[in-house]
CSV table of C-alpha atoms in Angstrom, one decimal:
chain,number,residue,atom,x,y,z
A,1266,MET,CA,-17.1,1.4,14.6
A,1267,GLY,CA,-16.8,-2.2,13.2
A,1268,VAL,CA,-17.4,-5.4,15.0
A,1269,ALA,CA,-13.8,-6.6,13.6
A,1270,LEU,CA,-12.4,-4.3,16.4
A,1271,LEU,CA,-14.9,-5.4,19.1
A,1272,ASP,CA,-13.8,-8.4,18.4
A,1273,LEU,CA,-10.2,-7.8,18.8
A,1274,VAL,CA,-10.7,-5.8,22.0
A,1275,GLU,CA,-12.8,-8.6,23.4
A,1276,THR,CA,-10.3,-11.4,22.0
A,1277,ALA,CA,-7.2,-9.1,23.3
A,1278,LEU,CA,-8.9,-8.8,26.7
A,1279,ARG,CA,-9.1,-12.5,27.2
A,1280,VAL,CA,-5.7,-13.1,26.2
A,1281,ALA,CA,-4.1,-10.1,28.1
A,1282,LYS,CA,-6.0,-11.3,31.3
A,1283,GLN,CA,-4.6,-15.3,30.9
A,1284,ALA,CA,-0.7,-13.6,30.2
A,1285,LEU,CA,-0.9,-11.1,33.3
A,1286,GLY,CA,-2.8,-14.2,36.0
A,1287,ASN,CA,-3.0,-13.0,39.2
A,1288,ARG,CA,-1.9,-9.7,38.3
A,1289,ALA,CA,-4.8,-8.9,36.1
A,1290,GLY,CA,-6.8,-5.9,37.1
A,1291,LYS,CA,-6.2,-2.5,38.4
A,1292,PRO,CA,-2.8,-1.8,40.3
A,1293,ASP,CA,-3.1,-1.1,44.3
A,1294,SER,CA,-2.4,2.7,43.4
A,1295,GLY,CA,-5.4,2.8,41.2
A,1296,GLY,CA,-5.9,4.0,37.8
A,1297,LEU,CA,-6.5,1.7,34.7
A,1298,ALA,CA,-6.6,-2.0,34.7
A,1299,ARG,CA,-3.3,-3.8,33.1
A,1300,GLU,CA,-5.0,-5.6,30.8
A,1301,ALA,CA,-6.5,-2.3,29.5
A,1302,HIS,CA,-3.2,-1.0,29.0
A,1303,ILE,CA,-2.1,-4.2,26.7
A,1304,VAL,CA,-5.4,-4.0,24.6
A,1305,ALA,CA,-4.9,-0.3,24.1
A,1306,HIS,CA,-1.4,-0.9,22.7
A,1307,CYS,CA,-3.0,-3.7,20.4
A,1308,ILE,CA,-5.8,-1.2,18.9
A,1309,ARG,CA,-2.8,1.0,18.5
A,1310,LYS,CA,-0.6,-1.2,16.7
A,1311,GLU,CA,-3.5,-2.5,14.7
A,1312,GLU,CA,-4.8,0.8,13.5
A,1313,GLY,CA,-0.9,2.2,13.1
A,1314,HIS,CA,-1.9,5.2,15.5
A,1315,THR,CA,0.7,7.3,17.5
A,1316,TYR,CA,0.0,7.4,21.2
A,1317,ALA,CA,-2.0,10.9,21.2
A,1318,GLU,CA,-3.9,9.4,18.2
A,1319,LEU,CA,-4.9,6.7,20.0
A,1320,VAL,CA,-6.4,8.7,22.8
A,1321,ASP,CA,-8.1,10.6,20.2
A,1322,ARG,CA,-9.6,7.6,18.9
A,1323,LEU,CA,-10.6,5.9,22.0
A,1324,SER,CA,-12.8,8.8,23.0
A,1325,LEU,CA,-14.7,8.2,20.0
A,1326,MET,CA,-15.2,4.5,20.9
A,1327,PRO,CA,-17.7,4.7,23.3
A,1328,ALA,CA,-18.0,0.5,23.5
A,1329,VAL,CA,-14.4,-0.1,23.5
A,1330,CYS,CA,-13.9,2.5,26.4
A,1331,ASP,CA,-16.4,0.5,28.1
A,1332,ARG,CA,-15.2,-2.5,27.9
A,1333,LEU,CA,-11.6,-1.3,29.0
A,1334,GLY,CA,-12.8,1.0,31.7
A,1335,ILE,CA,-12.0,4.1,30.3
A,1336,ASN,CA,-14.1,7.3,30.7
A,1337,PRO,CA,-14.2,8.5,26.8
A,1338,ASP,CA,-15.0,12.0,28.1
A,1339,ALA,CA,-11.7,11.9,30.1
A,1340,PRO,CA,-9.3,9.6,28.4
A,1341,PRO,CA,-5.7,9.0,29.9
A,1342,ASP,CA,-3.0,10.9,29.1
A,1343,PRO,CA,-0.8,9.2,25.7
A,1344,THR,CA,2.1,9.6,28.2
A,1345,THR,CA,0.2,6.9,30.3
A,1346,PHE,CA,0.1,4.3,27.4
A,1347,TYR,CA,3.7,5.2,26.2
A,1348,HIS,CA,4.9,4.5,29.4
A,1349,SER,CA,2.9,1.4,30.2
A,1350,PHE,CA,4.7,-0.2,26.6
A,1351,ASP,CA,7.9,-0.6,29.2
A,1352,ARG,CA,6.4,-1.6,32.1
A,1353,TYR,CA,5.5,-5.2,31.1
A,1354,ALA,CA,7.9,-8.2,30.4
A,1355,MET,CA,7.9,-9.5,27.0
A,1356,TYR,CA,6.3,-12.8,27.6
A,1357,ILE,CA,3.0,-10.6,27.9
A,1358,TRP,CA,3.5,-9.5,24.6
């Protein structure tokens, strides 16, 4: 994995947390942090993957999973990311 991808993840995390403001972090219902969803979408768009390919790729990138709080041995279902894309307001994107 190249340094450029880790730089993208770090930058996207910082910007996502700024955009989310006090809504950053894990939702009350648990699960993946909101900013992790946004960074996953950034990775998907940058590399041109489908949602299923994104999950497969994330399981092969332990450093990225560590930063996003994802267990590489049990990544989220692709539909988790698919549905989260519509969940955030346009100003976040």
